[in-house]
Short mmCIF file of C-alpha atoms in Angstrom, two decimals:
data_model
loop_
_atom_site.label_atom_id
_atom_site.label_comp_id
_atom_site.label_asym_id
_atom_site.label_seq_id
_atom_site.Cartn_x
_atom_site.Cartn_y
_atom_site.Cartn_z
CA MET A 1 20.25 13.33 -0.10
CA SER A 2 19.57 16.72 1.19
CA GLY A 3 17.91 15.35 4.40
CA VAL A 4 14.83 14.55 2.81
CA SER A 5 15.83 11.34 1.34
CA LEU A 6 15.42 9.94 4.93
CA ALA A 7 12.42 11.93 5.63
CA THR A 8 10.23 10.45 2.63
CA VAL A 9 10.88 6.66 3.21
CA PRO A 10 7.41 5.10 2.88
CA ARG A 11 5.96 3.20 5.74
CA ASN A 12 6.06 -0.52 5.67
CA GLU A 13 2.59 -1.99 5.26
CA PRO A 14 1.52 -5.57 5.04
CA SER A 15 2.04 -7.11 1.61
CA ASP A 16 -1.86 -7.63 0.95
CA ALA A 17 -2.99 -4.28 2.20
CA THR A 18 -3.03 -2.85 -1.33
CA ASN A 19 -5.27 -5.67 -2.68
CA ASP A 20 -7.57 -5.86 0.20
CA PRO A 21 -11.01 -5.95 -1.24
CA MET A 22 -12.43 -4.79 2.00
CA LYS A 23 -10.76 -1.51 1.86
CA PRO A 24 -12.33 1.27 -0.23
CA LEU A 25 -11.13 1.95 -3.79
CA PRO A 26 -9.45 5.26 -3.17
CA ALA A 27 -7.73 3.83 -0.09
CA ARG A 28 -6.30 1.01 -2.40
CA LEU A 29 -5.29 3.60 -5.08
CA ASP A 30 -3.43 5.82 -2.51
CA LYS A 31 -1.65 2.75 -1.35
CA GLN A 32 -0.43 1.55 -4.83
CA GLN A 33 0.42 5.14 -5.79
CA GLN A 34 2.66 5.63 -2.27
CA SER A 35 3.97 1.76 -3.52
CA MET A 36 4.98 3.30 -6.94
CA MET A 37 6.56 6.39 -5.42
CA GLY A 38 8.58 4.30 -2.97
CA GLY A 39 9.86 2.43 -5.89
CA VAL A 40 10.98 5.71 -7.82
CA MET A 41 12.65 6.92 -4.47
CA GLY A 42 14.49 3.69 -4.07
CA SER A 43 15.53 3.55 -7.73
CA LEU A 44 16.93 7.17 -7.50
CA ARG A 45 18.80 5.99 -4.21
CA VAL A 46 20.31 3.02 -6.21
CA ILE A 47 21.48 5.48 -8.92
CA GLU A 48 22.96 7.94 -6.28
CA LEU A 49 25.08 5.23 -4.62
CA GLN A 50 26.29 4.13 -8.19
CA LEU A 51 27.25 7.69 -8.83
CA VAL A 52 29.22 8.03 -5.59
CA ALA A 53 32.05 5.86 -6.75
CA PHE A 54 32.09 7.73 -10.04
CA ILE A 55 32.39 11.21 -8.07
CA MET A 56 35.41 9.69 -5.75
CA VAL A 57 37.38 9.29 -8.90
CA PHE A 58 37.12 12.86 -9.70
CA SER A 59 37.70 13.66 -6.00
CA ALA A 60 40.96 11.51 -5.97
CA SER A 61 42.39 13.67 -8.84
CA GLY A 62 43.22 16.54 -6.65
CA LEU A 63 40.03 18.58 -7.38
CA VAL A 64 38.89 18.84 -3.89
CA PRO A 65 40.29 21.14 -1.31
CA LEU A 66 42.01 19.58 1.73
CA PHE A 67 39.64 20.86 4.20
CA ASP A 68 36.69 19.28 2.16
CA LEU A 69 38.47 16.05 1.93
CA VAL A 70 38.69 16.01 5.89
CA PHE A 71 35.36 17.14 6.54
CA PRO A 72 33.49 13.75 6.06
CA ALA A 73 35.80 12.30 8.55
CA PHE A 74 35.09 14.81 10.93
CA ALA A 75 31.47 14.63 10.40
CA SER A 76 31.47 10.94 10.85
CA ALA A 77 33.48 11.01 14.25
CA TYR A 78 31.14 13.48 15.56
CA LEU A 79 27.90 11.64 14.64
CA LEU A 80 29.35 8.59 16.32
CA VAL A 81 30.07 10.29 19.41
CA LEU A 82 26.57 11.66 19.56
CA ALA A 83 25.03 8.38 18.91
CA ARG A 84 27.19 6.83 21.61
CA PHE A 85 27.09 9.48 24.39
CA VAL A 86 24.38 12.23 23.66
CA PHE A 87 21.37 10.67 21.90
CA PRO A 88 21.67 6.93 22.18
CA SER A 89 19.27 5.03 20.20
CA HIS A 90 16.31 3.04 21.94
CA GLY A 91 16.28 0.26 19.65
CA GLY A 92 13.51 -1.55 21.28
CA THR A 93 10.80 0.92 19.54
CA ARG A 94 12.77 1.60 16.27
CA THR A 95 10.80 1.34 13.09
CA SER A 96 12.37 -0.20 9.90
CA PRO A 97 13.22 1.79 8.12
CA GLN A 98 12.54 4.73 10.82
CA GLU A 99 10.89 7.57 8.73
CA ILE A 100 11.15 10.96 10.38
CA PHE A 101 8.94 12.86 8.09
CA GLN A 102 6.20 11.76 6.08
CA GLY A 103 5.86 13.98 3.01
CA SER A 104 3.09 14.49 0.62
CA LYS A 105 3.39 13.75 -3.28
CA LEU A 106 4.28 17.43 -3.91
CA PHE A 107 6.98 17.09 -1.31
CA ARG A 108 8.38 14.06 -2.90
CA LEU A 109 8.53 15.77 -6.26
CA TYR A 110 10.54 18.56 -4.45
CA VAL A 111 13.01 15.85 -3.40
CA VAL A 112 13.23 14.51 -6.95
CA VAL A 113 13.90 18.10 -8.38
CA GLY A 114 16.58 18.46 -5.65
CA THR A 115 18.32 15.35 -6.46
CA THR A 116 18.29 16.14 -10.29
CA MET A 117 19.52 19.89 -9.69
CA GLY A 118 22.13 18.98 -6.82
CA LEU A 119 23.46 15.78 -8.23
CA PHE A 120 22.75 15.01 -11.93
CA LEU A 121 23.03 18.35 -13.52
CA PRO A 122 26.31 19.13 -11.48
CA LEU A 123 27.44 15.74 -12.59
CA ALA A 124 26.73 16.72 -16.34
CA TYR A 125 28.46 20.01 -15.95
CA VAL A 126 31.77 18.35 -14.72
CA LEU A 127 31.69 15.79 -17.33
CA GLY A 128 31.12 18.59 -19.89
CA GLY A 129 34.07 20.51 -18.35
CA PHE A 130 36.10 17.63 -18.88
CA ALA A 131 34.90 17.15 -22.42
CA ARG A 132 35.38 20.87 -23.31
CA GLY A 133 38.73 21.15 -21.43
CA ASP A 134 37.27 23.77 -19.09
CA ASP A 135 39.15 22.92 -16.00
CA HIS A 136 37.69 25.96 -14.28
CA ALA A 137 34.16 24.45 -14.64
CA VAL A 138 35.44 21.28 -13.20
CA ARG A 139 37.23 22.74 -10.33
CA SER A 140 34.29 24.88 -9.39
CA ALA A 141 31.51 22.04 -9.12
CA THR A 142 33.69 19.18 -7.95
CA PRO A 143 33.86 19.89 -4.33
CA HIS A 144 29.89 20.30 -3.89
CA LEU A 145 29.48 16.69 -5.65
CA PHE A 146 32.34 15.43 -3.31
CA LEU A 147 30.39 16.52 -0.33
CA LEU A 148 26.93 15.70 -1.69
CA SER A 149 28.32 12.14 -2.51
CA PHE A 150 29.65 11.44 1.06
CA GLN A 151 26.18 12.77 2.43
CA ILE A 152 24.20 10.34 0.09
CA LEU A 153 26.36 7.47 1.25
CA THR A 154 26.28 8.47 5.02
CA GLU A 155 22.46 8.97 4.80
CA ASN A 156 21.91 5.39 3.06
CA ILE A 157 24.26 3.69 5.44
CA ILE A 158 22.73 4.97 8.68
CA SER A 159 19.47 4.76 7.67
CA GLY A 160 19.61 0.67 8.24
CA LEU A 161 21.71 0.93 11.44
CA SER A 162 19.72 0.91 14.87
CA LEU A 163 22.79 2.55 16.47
CA PHE A 164 21.78 5.97 15.26
CA SER A 165 18.76 7.76 16.75
CA PRO A 166 16.42 10.17 14.79
CA PRO A 167 18.32 13.49 16.11
CA VAL A 168 21.53 11.95 14.90
CA ARG A 169 20.12 11.21 11.53
CA ALA A 170 18.61 14.29 11.13
CA LEU A 171 21.87 16.10 11.71
CA VAL A 172 23.66 14.27 8.94
CA PRO A 173 21.87 16.29 6.20
CA MET A 174 22.32 19.57 8.41
CA LEU A 175 26.06 19.33 8.88
CA TYR A 176 26.59 18.55 5.03
CA THR A 177 24.19 21.12 3.98
CA VAL A 178 25.71 24.00 6.01
CA ARG A 179 28.97 23.09 4.57
CA ARG A 180 27.99 22.79 0.98
CA ILE A 181 26.11 26.17 1.02
CA PHE A 182 29.77 27.80 1.74
CA VAL A 183 31.14 25.48 -1.04
CA ILE A 184 28.46 26.62 -3.40
CA LEU A 185 29.20 30.28 -2.60
CA ASP A 186 32.79 29.70 -3.63
CA TRP A 187 31.30 28.01 -6.85
CA ILE A 188 29.08 31.24 -7.61
CA GLN A 189 32.12 33.29 -7.11
CA ASP A 190 34.08 31.32 -9.64
CA VAL A 191 31.51 31.35 -12.27
CA TRP A 192 29.96 34.77 -11.74
CA ILE A 193 33.00 36.90 -10.83
CA ASN A 194 36.29 35.00 -11.64
CA LYS A 195 35.21 33.62 -15.16
CA THR A 196 34.28 35.87 -18.08
CA LEU A 197 33.57 35.40 -21.63
CA PRO A 198 35.89 36.38 -24.35
CA ALA A 199 34.45 39.23 -26.74
CA ASN A 200 34.21 36.91 -29.79
CA ALA A 201 32.68 34.01 -27.96
CA GLN A 202 30.40 31.27 -30.02
CA PHE A 203 26.87 30.73 -29.21
CA LYS A 204 27.74 27.21 -27.57
CA ASP A 205 30.28 29.04 -25.35
CA ILE A 206 27.78 31.61 -24.10
CA ALA A 207 25.20 28.81 -23.40
CA TRP A 208 27.78 26.70 -21.29
CA PHE A 209 28.87 29.92 -19.43
CA TRP A 210 25.28 30.70 -18.32
CA PHE A 211 24.44 27.06 -17.86
CA GLY A 212 27.10 27.10 -15.15
CA ARG A 213 26.06 30.43 -13.71
CA SER A 214 22.37 29.28 -13.59
CA LEU A 215 23.18 25.92 -12.20
CA ALA A 216 25.29 27.23 -9.18
CA ALA A 217 22.61 30.05 -8.32
CA ALA A 218 19.61 27.40 -8.55
CA ASN A 219 21.51 25.16 -6.07
CA LEU A 220 22.34 27.95 -3.78
CA LEU A 221 18.80 28.89 -3.75
CA TYR A 222 17.30 25.12 -3.45
CA PHE A 223 19.74 24.23 -0.68
CA SER A 224 19.34 27.46 1.28
CA ILE A 225 15.58 27.14 1.09
CA ASN A 226 16.14 23.44 2.37
CA LEU A 227 18.15 24.21 5.31
CA PHE A 228 16.20 27.33 6.45
CA GLY A 229 12.68 26.09 5.33
CA PHE A 230 12.59 22.52 5.92
CA LEU A 231 15.71 20.96 7.93
CA ILE A 232 15.98 23.63 10.87
CA PRO A 233 12.19 24.38 11.50
CA ARG A 234 10.45 20.87 10.56
CA PHE A 235 12.81 18.00 10.20
CA LEU A 236 15.13 18.65 13.19
CA PRO A 237 11.99 19.27 15.65
CA ARG A 238 10.23 16.21 14.26
CA ALA A 239 13.43 14.10 15.00
CA PHE A 240 13.62 15.22 18.43
CA GLU A 241 9.88 14.75 19.02
CA LYS A 242 10.24 11.06 17.68
CA TYR A 243 13.48 10.58 19.81
CA PHE A 244 11.71 11.78 23.00
CA GLN A 245 8.53 9.90 22.31
CA GLN A 246 10.70 6.44 22.11
CA LYS A 247 12.63 7.46 25.21
CA ASP A 248 9.10 7.60 26.93
CA GLU A 249 7.80 4.44 25.57
CA THR A 250 11.08 2.85 26.42
CA HIS A 251 11.13 3.86 30.01
CA SER A 252 7.51 3.13 30.21
CA LYS A 253 7.94 -0.61 29.22
CA MET A 254 10.97 -0.93 31.61
CA ALA A 255 8.79 0.33 34.49
CA GLU A 256 5.99 -2.09 33.65
CA ASP A 257 8.41 -5.00 33.28
CA LYS A 258 9.76 -4.40 36.60
CA ARG A 259 6.30 -4.11 38.25
CA SER A 260 5.57 -7.37 36.44
CA SER A 261 8.88 -8.94 37.87
CA ALA A 262 8.04 -7.53 41.27
CA ALA A 263 4.75 -8.90 41.38
CA ALA A 264 5.81 -12.49 40.20
CA ASN A 265 8.72 -12.52 42.97
CA LYS A 266 5.97 -11.69 45.69
CA SER A 267 3.51 -14.36 44.38
CA GLN A 268 6.33 -16.92 44.78
CA PRO A 269 6.80 -16.95 48.55
CA THR A 270 2.66 -16.92 48.89
CA ASP A 271 2.67 -20.21 46.70
CA LYS A 272 5.39 -21.65 49.00
CA LYS A 273 3.36 -21.10 52.09
CA ALA A 274 0.33 -22.47 50.75
CA ASP A 275 2.13 -25.65 49.89
#
């Protein structure tokens, strides 16, 4: 989701690497732990994709502003233009899947926390709003869920396509996160300024009121840190570094192939003269 779902894709290792008796025990245990974490992250992505369809149902009910409905189409068209004309992919050196940033266990925990805070809890908040008849809560959080759903869907689709180079893939979470920060600011305004508690509110109403406020503030904090502390200073530069490294490797391979072809062409007339 927030850009780090692409970043933490585990590297593909040989199937017998974990059970290799020649490897030291710490190395084997570390590979087993990485495999388990990769399974957890894969399961999370499956759950996220299942929730995308669920969020789309809410989005079709008129709860999402027109600009946010159009934004995914604009972002997708822009990414396709970048992939075709600005940052074309060098498929010959593509990894599968092509990880851009290899995070630590603590970093992967940070990703899981972001998924819970950004997707699962807001979804519970929207469902709770429907159950309580709180249209204000539903309308406040649904645009964020709509954009996050499209971001998840886009990240999962392009992660398996060689058409998209690392810079284009890194720009997906950046585009959506920048837009969602403004949407979350509107969410905060709705729950912190526009919504008030009645004087005789019950405890469950007070708890629900502060849950909405805390959730909006926590999402703003998390995704602001994610954008300014990870995506811009670390994720995007790493994507460009990998892209130009692949570009150099591709050019070097092409030059080597040309030299080999030229050498082969020169040797053919020599062989004919010898005959």
